[in-house]
CSV table of C-alpha atoms and ligand atoms in Angstrom, one decimal:
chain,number,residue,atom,x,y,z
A,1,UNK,CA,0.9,25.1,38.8
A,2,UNK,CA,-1.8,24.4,36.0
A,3,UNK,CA,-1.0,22.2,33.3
A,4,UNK,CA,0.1,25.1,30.9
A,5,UNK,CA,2.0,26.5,32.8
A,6,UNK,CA,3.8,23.3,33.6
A,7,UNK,CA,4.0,22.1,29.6
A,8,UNK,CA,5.2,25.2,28.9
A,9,UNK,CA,8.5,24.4,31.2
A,10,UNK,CA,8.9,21.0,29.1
A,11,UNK,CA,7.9,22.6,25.6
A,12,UNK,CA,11.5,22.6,25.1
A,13,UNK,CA,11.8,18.8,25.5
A,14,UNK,CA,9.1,17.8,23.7
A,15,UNK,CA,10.3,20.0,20.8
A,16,UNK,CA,13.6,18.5,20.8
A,17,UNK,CA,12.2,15.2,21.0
A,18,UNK,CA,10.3,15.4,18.0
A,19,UNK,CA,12.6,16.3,16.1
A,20,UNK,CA,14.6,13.7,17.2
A,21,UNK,CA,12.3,11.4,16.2
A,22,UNK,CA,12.0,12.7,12.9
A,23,UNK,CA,14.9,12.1,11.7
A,24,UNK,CA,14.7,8.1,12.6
A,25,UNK,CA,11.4,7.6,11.7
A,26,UNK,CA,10.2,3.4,11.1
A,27,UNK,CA,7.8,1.5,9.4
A,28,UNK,CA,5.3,-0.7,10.9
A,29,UNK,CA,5.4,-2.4,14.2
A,30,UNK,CA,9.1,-2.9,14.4
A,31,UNK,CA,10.1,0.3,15.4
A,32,UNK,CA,13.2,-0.8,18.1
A,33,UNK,CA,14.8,3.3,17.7
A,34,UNK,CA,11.8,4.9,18.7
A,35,UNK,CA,10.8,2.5,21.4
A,36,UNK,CA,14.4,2.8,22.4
A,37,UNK,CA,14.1,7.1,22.6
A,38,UNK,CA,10.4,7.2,24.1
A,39,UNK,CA,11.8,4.6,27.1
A,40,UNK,CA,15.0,7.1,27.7
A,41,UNK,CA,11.9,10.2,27.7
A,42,UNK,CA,10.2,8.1,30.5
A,43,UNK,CA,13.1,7.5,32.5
A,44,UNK,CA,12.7,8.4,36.1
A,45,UNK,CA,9.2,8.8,35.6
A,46,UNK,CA,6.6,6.9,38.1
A,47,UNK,CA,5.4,4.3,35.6
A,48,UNK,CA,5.0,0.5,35.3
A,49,UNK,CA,6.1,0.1,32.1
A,50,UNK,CA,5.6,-3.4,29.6
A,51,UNK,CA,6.9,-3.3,26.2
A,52,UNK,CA,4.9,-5.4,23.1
A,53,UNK,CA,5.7,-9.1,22.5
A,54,UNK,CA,5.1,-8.8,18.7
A,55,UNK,CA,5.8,-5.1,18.3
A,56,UNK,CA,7.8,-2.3,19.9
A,57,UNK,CA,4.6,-1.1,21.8
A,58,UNK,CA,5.5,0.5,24.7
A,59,UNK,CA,2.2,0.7,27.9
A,60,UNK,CA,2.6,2.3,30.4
A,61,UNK,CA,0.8,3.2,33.5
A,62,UNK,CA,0.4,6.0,36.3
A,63,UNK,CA,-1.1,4.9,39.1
A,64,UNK,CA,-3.0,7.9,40.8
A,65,UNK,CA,-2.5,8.0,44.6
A,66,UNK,CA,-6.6,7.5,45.3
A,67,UNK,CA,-8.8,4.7,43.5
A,68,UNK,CA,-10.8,5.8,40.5
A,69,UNK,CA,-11.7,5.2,36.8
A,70,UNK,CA,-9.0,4.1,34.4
A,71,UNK,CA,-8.3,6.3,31.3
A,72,UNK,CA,-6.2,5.4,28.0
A,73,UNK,CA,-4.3,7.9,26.3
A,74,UNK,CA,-3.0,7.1,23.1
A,75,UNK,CA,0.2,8.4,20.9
A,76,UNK,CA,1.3,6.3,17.9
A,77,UNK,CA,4.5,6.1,16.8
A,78,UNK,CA,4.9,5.0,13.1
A,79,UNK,CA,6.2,6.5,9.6
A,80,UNK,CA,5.4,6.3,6.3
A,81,UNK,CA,7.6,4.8,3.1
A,82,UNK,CA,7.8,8.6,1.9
A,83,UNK,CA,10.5,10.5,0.6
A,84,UNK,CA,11.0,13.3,2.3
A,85,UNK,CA,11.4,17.2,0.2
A,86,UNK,CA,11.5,19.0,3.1
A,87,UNK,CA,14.2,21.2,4.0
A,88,UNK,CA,14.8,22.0,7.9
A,89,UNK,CA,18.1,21.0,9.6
A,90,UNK,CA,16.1,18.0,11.6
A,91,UNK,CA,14.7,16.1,8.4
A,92,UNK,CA,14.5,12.4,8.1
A,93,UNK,CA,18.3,10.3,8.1
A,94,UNK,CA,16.5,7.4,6.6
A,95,UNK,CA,16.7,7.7,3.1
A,96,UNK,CA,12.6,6.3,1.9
A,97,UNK,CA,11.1,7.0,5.0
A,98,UNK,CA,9.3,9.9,6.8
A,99,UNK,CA,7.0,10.9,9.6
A,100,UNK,CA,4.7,12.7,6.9
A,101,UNK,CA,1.9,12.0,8.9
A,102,UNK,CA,3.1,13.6,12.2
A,103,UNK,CA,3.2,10.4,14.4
A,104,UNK,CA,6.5,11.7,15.6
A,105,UNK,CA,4.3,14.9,17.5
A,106,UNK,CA,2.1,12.1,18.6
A,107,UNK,CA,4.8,10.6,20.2
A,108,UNK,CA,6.7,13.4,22.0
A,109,UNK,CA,2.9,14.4,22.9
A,110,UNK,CA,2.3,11.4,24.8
A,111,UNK,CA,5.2,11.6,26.4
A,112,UNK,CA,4.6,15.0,27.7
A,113,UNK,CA,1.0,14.4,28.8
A,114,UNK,CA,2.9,11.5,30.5
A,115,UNK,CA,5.3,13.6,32.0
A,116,UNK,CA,2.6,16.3,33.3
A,117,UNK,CA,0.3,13.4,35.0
A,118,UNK,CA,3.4,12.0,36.8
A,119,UNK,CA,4.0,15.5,38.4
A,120,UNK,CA,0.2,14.9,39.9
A,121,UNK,CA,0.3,12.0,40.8
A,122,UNK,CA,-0.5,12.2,44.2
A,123,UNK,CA,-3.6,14.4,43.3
A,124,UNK,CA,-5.2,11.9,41.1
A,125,UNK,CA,-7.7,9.8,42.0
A,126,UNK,CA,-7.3,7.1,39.6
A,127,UNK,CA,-5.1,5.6,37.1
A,128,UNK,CA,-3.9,6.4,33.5
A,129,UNK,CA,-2.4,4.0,30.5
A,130,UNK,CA,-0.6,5.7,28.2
A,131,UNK,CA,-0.4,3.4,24.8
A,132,UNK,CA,2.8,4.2,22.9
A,133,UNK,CA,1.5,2.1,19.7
A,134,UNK,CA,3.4,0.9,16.4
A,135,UNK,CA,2.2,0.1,12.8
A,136,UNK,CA,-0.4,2.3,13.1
A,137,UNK,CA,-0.4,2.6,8.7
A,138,UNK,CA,-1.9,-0.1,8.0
A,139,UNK,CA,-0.2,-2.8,10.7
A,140,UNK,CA,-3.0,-3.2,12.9
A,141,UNK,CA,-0.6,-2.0,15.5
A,142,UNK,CA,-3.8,-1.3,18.1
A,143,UNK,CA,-5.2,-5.0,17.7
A,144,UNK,CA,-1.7,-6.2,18.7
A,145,UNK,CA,-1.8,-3.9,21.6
A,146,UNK,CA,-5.2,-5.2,22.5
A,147,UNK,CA,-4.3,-8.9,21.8
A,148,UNK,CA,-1.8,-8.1,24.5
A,149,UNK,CA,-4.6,-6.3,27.0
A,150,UNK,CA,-3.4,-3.0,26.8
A,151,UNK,CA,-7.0,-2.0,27.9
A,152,UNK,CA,-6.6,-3.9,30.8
A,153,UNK,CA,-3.2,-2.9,31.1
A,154,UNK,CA,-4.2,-1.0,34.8
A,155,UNK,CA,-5.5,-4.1,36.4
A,156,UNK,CA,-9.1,-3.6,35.2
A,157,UNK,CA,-10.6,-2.3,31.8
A,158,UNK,CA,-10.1,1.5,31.1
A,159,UNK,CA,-13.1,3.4,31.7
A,160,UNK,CA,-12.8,5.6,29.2
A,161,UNK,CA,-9.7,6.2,25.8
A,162,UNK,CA,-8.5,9.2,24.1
A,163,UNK,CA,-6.2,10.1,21.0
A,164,UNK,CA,-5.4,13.0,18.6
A,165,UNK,CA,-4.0,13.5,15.4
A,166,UNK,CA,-2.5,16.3,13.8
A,167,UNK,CA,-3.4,17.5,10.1
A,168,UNK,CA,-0.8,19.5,8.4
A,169,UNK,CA,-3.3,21.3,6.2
A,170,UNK,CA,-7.4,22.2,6.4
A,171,UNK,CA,-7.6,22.5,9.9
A,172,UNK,CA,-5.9,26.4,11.7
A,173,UNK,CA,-3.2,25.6,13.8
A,174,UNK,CA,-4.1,24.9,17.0
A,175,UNK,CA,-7.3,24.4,16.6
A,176,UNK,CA,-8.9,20.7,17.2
A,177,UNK,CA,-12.1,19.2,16.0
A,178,UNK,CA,-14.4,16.4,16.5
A,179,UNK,CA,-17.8,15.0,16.5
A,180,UNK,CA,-19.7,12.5,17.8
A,181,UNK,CA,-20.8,9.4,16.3
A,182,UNK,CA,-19.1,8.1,13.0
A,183,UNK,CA,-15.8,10.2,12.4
A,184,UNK,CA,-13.6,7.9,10.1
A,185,UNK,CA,-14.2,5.4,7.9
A,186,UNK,CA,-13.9,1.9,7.9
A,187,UNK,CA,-11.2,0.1,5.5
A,188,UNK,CA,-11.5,-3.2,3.4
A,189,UNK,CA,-9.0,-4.2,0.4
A,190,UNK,CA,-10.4,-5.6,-2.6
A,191,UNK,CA,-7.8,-8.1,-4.3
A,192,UNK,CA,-8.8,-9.1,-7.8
A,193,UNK,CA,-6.9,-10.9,-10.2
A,194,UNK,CA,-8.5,-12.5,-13.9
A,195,UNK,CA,-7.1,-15.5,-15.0
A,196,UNK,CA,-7.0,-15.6,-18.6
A,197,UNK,CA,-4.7,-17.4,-21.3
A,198,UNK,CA,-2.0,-15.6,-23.2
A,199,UNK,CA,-1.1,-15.4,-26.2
A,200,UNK,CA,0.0,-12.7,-29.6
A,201,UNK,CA,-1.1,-9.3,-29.5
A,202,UNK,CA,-2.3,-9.7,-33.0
A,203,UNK,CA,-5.0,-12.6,-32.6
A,204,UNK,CA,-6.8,-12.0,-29.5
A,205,UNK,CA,-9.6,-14.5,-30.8
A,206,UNK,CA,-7.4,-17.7,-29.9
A,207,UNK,CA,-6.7,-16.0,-26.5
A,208,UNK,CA,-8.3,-14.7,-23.5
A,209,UNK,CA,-7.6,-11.6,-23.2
A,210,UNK,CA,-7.8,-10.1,-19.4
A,211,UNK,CA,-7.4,-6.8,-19.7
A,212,UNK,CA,-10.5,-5.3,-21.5
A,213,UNK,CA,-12.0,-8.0,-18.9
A,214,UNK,CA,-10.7,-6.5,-15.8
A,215,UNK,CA,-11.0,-3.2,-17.2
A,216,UNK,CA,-14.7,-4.0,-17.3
A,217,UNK,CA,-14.5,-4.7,-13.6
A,218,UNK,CA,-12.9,-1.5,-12.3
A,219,UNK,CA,-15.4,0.4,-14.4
A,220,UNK,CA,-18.4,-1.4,-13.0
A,221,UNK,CA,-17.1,-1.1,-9.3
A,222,UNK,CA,-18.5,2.3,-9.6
A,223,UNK,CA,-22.0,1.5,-11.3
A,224,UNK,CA,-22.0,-1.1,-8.1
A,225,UNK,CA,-21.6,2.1,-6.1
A,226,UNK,CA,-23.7,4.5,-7.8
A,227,UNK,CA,-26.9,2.3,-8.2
A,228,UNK,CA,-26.6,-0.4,-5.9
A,229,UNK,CA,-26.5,1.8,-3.0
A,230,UNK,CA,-28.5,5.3,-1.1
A,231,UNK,CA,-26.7,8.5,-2.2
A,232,UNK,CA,-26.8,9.1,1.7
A,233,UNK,CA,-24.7,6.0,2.2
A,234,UNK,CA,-21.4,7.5,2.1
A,235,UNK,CA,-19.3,4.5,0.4
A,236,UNK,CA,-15.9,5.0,-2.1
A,237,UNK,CA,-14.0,2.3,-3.7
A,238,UNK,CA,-10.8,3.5,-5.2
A,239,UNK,CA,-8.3,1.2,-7.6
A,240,UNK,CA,-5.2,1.9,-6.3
A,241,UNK,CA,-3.2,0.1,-8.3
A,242,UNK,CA,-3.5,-2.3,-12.0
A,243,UNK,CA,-1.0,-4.9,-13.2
A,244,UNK,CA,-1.2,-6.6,-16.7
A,245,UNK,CA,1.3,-7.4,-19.3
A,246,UNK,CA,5.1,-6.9,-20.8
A,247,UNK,CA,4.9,-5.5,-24.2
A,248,UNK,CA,2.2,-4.0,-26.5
A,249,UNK,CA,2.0,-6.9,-28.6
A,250,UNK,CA,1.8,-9.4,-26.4
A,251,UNK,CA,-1.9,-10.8,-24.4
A,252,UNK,CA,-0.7,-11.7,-20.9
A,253,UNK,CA,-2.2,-15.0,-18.9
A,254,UNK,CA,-3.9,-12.4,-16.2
A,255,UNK,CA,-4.5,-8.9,-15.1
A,256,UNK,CA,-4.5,-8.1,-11.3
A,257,UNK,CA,-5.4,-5.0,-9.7
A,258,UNK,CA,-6.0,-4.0,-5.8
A,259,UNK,CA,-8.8,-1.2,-4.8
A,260,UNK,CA,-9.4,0.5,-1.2
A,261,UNK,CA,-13.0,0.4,-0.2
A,262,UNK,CA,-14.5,2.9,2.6
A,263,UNK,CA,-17.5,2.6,4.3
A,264,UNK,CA,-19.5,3.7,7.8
A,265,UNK,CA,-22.4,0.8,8.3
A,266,UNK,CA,-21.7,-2.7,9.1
A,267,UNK,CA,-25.1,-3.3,6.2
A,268,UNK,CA,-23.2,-0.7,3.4
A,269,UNK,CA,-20.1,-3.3,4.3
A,270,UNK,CA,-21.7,-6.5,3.8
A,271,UNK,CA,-23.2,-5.4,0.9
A,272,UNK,CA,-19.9,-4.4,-0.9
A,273,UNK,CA,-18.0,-7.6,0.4
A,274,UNK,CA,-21.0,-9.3,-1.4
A,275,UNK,CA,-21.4,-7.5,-4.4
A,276,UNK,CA,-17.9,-6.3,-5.3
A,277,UNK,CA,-17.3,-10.2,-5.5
A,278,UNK,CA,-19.7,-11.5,-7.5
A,279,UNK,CA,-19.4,-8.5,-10.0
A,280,UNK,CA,-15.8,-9.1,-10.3
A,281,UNK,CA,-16.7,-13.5,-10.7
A,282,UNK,CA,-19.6,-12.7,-12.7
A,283,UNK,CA,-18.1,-10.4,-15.1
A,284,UNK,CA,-14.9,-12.9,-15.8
A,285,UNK,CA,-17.5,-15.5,-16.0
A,286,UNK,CA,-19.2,-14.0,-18.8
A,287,UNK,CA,-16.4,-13.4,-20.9
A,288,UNK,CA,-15.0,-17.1,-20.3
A,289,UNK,CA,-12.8,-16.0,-18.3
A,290,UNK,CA,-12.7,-16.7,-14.2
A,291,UNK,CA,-11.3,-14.3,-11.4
A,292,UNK,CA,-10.2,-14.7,-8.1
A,293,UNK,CA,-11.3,-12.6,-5.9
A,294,UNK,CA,-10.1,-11.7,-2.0
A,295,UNK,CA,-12.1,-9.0,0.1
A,296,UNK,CA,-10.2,-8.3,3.5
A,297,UNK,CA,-11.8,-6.3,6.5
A,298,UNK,CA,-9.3,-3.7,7.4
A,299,UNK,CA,-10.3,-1.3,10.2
A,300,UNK,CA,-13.6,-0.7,11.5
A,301,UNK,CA,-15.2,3.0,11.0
A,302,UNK,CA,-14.1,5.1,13.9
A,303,UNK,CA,-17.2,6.2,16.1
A,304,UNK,CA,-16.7,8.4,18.8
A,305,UNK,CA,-19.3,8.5,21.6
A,306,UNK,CA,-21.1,11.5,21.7
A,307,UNK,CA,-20.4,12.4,25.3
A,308,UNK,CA,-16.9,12.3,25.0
A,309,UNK,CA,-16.9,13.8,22.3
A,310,UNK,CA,-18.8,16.7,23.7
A,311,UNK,CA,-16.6,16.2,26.6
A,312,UNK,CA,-13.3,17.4,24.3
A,313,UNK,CA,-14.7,20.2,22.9
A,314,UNK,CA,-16.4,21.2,26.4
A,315,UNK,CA,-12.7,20.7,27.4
A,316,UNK,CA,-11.0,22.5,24.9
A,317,UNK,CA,-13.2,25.4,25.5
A,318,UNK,CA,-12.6,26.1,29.1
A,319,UNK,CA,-8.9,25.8,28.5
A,320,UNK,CA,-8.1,27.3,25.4
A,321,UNK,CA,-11.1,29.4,24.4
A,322,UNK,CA,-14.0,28.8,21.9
A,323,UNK,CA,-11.8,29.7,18.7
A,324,UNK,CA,-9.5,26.9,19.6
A,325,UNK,CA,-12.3,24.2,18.8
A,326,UNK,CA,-14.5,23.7,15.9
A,327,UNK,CA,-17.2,21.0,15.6
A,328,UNK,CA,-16.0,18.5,12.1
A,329,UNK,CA,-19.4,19.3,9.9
A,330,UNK,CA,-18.8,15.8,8.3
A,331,UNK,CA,-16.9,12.6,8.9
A,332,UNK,CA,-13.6,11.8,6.5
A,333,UNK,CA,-13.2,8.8,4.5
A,334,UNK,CA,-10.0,8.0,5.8
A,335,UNK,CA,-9.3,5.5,8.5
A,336,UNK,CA,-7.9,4.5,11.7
A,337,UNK,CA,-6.9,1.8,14.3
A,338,UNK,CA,-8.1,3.4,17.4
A,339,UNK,CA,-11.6,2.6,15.9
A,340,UNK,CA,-10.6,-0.5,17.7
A,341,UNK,CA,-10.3,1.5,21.2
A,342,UNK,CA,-13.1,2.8,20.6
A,343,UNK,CA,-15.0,-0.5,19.2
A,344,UNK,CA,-14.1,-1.6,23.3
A,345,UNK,CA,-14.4,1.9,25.4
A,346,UNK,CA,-16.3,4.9,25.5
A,347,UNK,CA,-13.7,7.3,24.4
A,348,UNK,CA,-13.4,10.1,21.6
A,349,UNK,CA,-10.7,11.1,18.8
A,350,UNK,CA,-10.1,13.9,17.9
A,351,UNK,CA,-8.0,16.2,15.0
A,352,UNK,CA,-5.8,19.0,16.0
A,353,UNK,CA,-4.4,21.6,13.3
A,354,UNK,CA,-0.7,22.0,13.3
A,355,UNK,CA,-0.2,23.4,9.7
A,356,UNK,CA,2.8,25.4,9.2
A,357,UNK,CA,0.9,27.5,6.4
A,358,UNK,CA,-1.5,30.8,7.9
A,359,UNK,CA,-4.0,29.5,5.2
A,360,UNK,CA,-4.4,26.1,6.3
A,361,UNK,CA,-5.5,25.1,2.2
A,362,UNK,CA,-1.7,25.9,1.1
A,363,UNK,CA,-0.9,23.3,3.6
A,364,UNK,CA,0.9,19.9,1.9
A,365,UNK,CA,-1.6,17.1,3.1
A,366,UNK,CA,-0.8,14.5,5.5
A,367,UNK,CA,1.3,11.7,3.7
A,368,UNK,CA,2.4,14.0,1.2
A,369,UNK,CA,6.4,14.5,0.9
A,370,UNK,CA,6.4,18.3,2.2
A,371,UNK,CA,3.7,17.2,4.9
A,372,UNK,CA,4.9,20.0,7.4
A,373,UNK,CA,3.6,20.2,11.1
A,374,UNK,CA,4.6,23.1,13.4
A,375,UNK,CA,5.5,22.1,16.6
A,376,UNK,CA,4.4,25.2,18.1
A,377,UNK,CA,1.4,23.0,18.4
A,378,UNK,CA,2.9,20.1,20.9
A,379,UNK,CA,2.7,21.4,24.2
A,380,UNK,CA,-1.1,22.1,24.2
A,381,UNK,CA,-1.0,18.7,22.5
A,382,UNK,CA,0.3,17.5,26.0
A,383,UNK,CA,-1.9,19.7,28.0
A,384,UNK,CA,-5.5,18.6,26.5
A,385,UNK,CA,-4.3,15.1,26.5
A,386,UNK,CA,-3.5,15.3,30.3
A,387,UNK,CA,-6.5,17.5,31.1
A,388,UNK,CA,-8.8,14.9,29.8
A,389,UNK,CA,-7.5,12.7,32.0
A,390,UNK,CA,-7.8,14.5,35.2
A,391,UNK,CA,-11.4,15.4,34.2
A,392,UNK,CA,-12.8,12.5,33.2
A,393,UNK,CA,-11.4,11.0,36.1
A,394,UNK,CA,-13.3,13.2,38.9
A,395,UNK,CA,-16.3,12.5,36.7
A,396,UNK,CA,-15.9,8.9,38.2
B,401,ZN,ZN1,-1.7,9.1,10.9
């Protein structure tokens, strides 16, 4: 029995488990219901299994009956402080809170690739960590998991590390994509707040005012952008959020506002941890006022390696047909924790559509309240996951 054939006797599971984790979805790396539902989905199952000391990571590992490479699959687990508007009978029970970025298919994927592998395990020659990871949004749940050796969770590094992620609009359903080299972007927060001195609306002279100051800032972040750096250095820097003030009439003591900054090369990203600094400083500086400025490192860009990248799409081909795969023409400014995988192992990512729309475009984005993603799409989710396994192990 192939792998399809198998998957498509546990489709049923898998679909049921989803949408059982749906509706208890968590934020962060404390996640003890889902750790709790994906340890009852392994139960029985051949696996050495060690759960996170400061998260609810779950590793666990198949050993393959013969010696060969190690390979990492990964599924994480975590939601989103969301809202959710959508309307099936399985929607979230926890009121602020929603798998609106599909983590919960991740999840019950794993767990089925995890399910097919243990069905072979006398046939494989080698052995397979499968990385159940938390706080995936923003939580750094992957560096925990590494702090903790995931990657050497099968007595030696992994050889190689793969992990997909579904997209509820753009891409067809049930079609995957990649490319090698850069594919997501790496994260930084920029943390700026001007210190000032208050006073009344109506005599700004014997104040300092930090608004128009900080103001001055956000607009110059993009000058920074536009002439400090090649057009063909993809770089964004997006305020996400600005504090100042009570009333109209009155000049607060300081104005604060937070931005996102993407970026691909480590020289682009040493520039802007430069530069956006000493703009903000300088610009406070010249108005008398100061700033204080903090620029954090988030997550590194993600870069696949072009042979296992090819290696997926060569994959996807021979199991599902050329229309199932499509090569990503660019890389997306969004970002991603298995960059840190992939910072340590030769390994690829990949995307894989699972819109509910038949025009992928009148899909709801990922993180959006009506994110939707059809779990039609699960099973082959389990299947290429398990497949690359197998196949990268015989390549030795
Ligand atoms: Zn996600």
């Amino acid at each position: 029995m192939d792998f399809r054939e198998a998957a498509a006797a546990i489709e049923g599971d898998l679909i049921a488990l989803r949408r059982e984790l749906h509706q208890i979805p968590e934020i962060g790396l404390d996640l003890p219901k889902t750790q709790a539902a994906v340890l009852a989905a392994l139960e029985g199952l051949p696996l050495e299994i060690t759960l996170g000391r400061t998260s609810t990571a779950v590793t666990a590992v198949l050993r393959g009956a013969k010696p060969g490479p190690a390979v990492l699959l990964r599924g994480d687990m975590d939601a989103l402080p969301v809202t959710e508007e959508n309307d099936a009978d399985w929607v979230s029970k926890h009121v602020g809170t929603m798998h609106a970025c599909g983590h919960d298919l991740h999840t019950a994927g794993l767990v089925g690739a995890a399910k097919l592998l243990s069905a072979r395990q006398a046939d494989l020659a080698g052995d397979v960590v499968f990385m159940f990871q938390p706080g995936e949004e923003g939580w750094d749940g992957a560096g925990h998991m590494i702090a903790e050796g995931v990657l050497e969770a099968a007595g030696r590094k992994v050889d190689a590390a793969y992990g997909l992620h579904v997209i509820s609009d753009m891409v067809p359903r049930g079609v995957f994509t990649t490319r090698g080299g850069p594919m997501m972007a790496a994260s930084s927060g920029l943390f700026v707040n001007v210190v000032g001195k208050g006073g009344h609306g109506s005599r700004p002279h014997t104040t300092l005012d930090p608004i128009p100051v900080a103001a001055e800032i956000v607009t110059a972040l993009q000058n920074l952008i536009t002439r400090r750096f090649s057009v063909f250095e993809p770089i964004v820097i997006t305020v996400g959020t600005f504090h100042a003030g009570t009333r109209h009439n009155i000049i607060p003591d300081n104005a604060k506002f937070e931005a996102t900054v993407r970026t691909f090369s480590e020289e682009a990203l040493a520039q802007v941890e430069k530069e956006s600094v000493k703009l903000a400083e300088d610009i406070a500086t010249a108005h008398g006022l100061t700033a204080e400025v903090r620029f954090e490192r988030e997550y590194p860009a993600t870069v696949n390696h072009d042979a296992e990248a090819a290696f997926v799409a060569e994959t996807v081909k021979d199991l599902f047909g050329d229309d199932r795969y499509t090569e990503m023409p660019e890389p997306v400014m969004g970002s991603e924790d298995f960059s840190r995988v992939l910072e340590a192992v030769p390994g690829s990512y990949m995307f894989y559509g699972a819109t509910v729309k038949e025009d992928p475009a009148e899909g709801a984005s990922n993180h959006s309240p009506r994110a939707a993603f059809d779990d039609s799409v699960l099973a082959d989710g389990a299947v290429l996951l398990a497949e690359l396994a197998v196949r990268r192990m015989a390549r030795g």
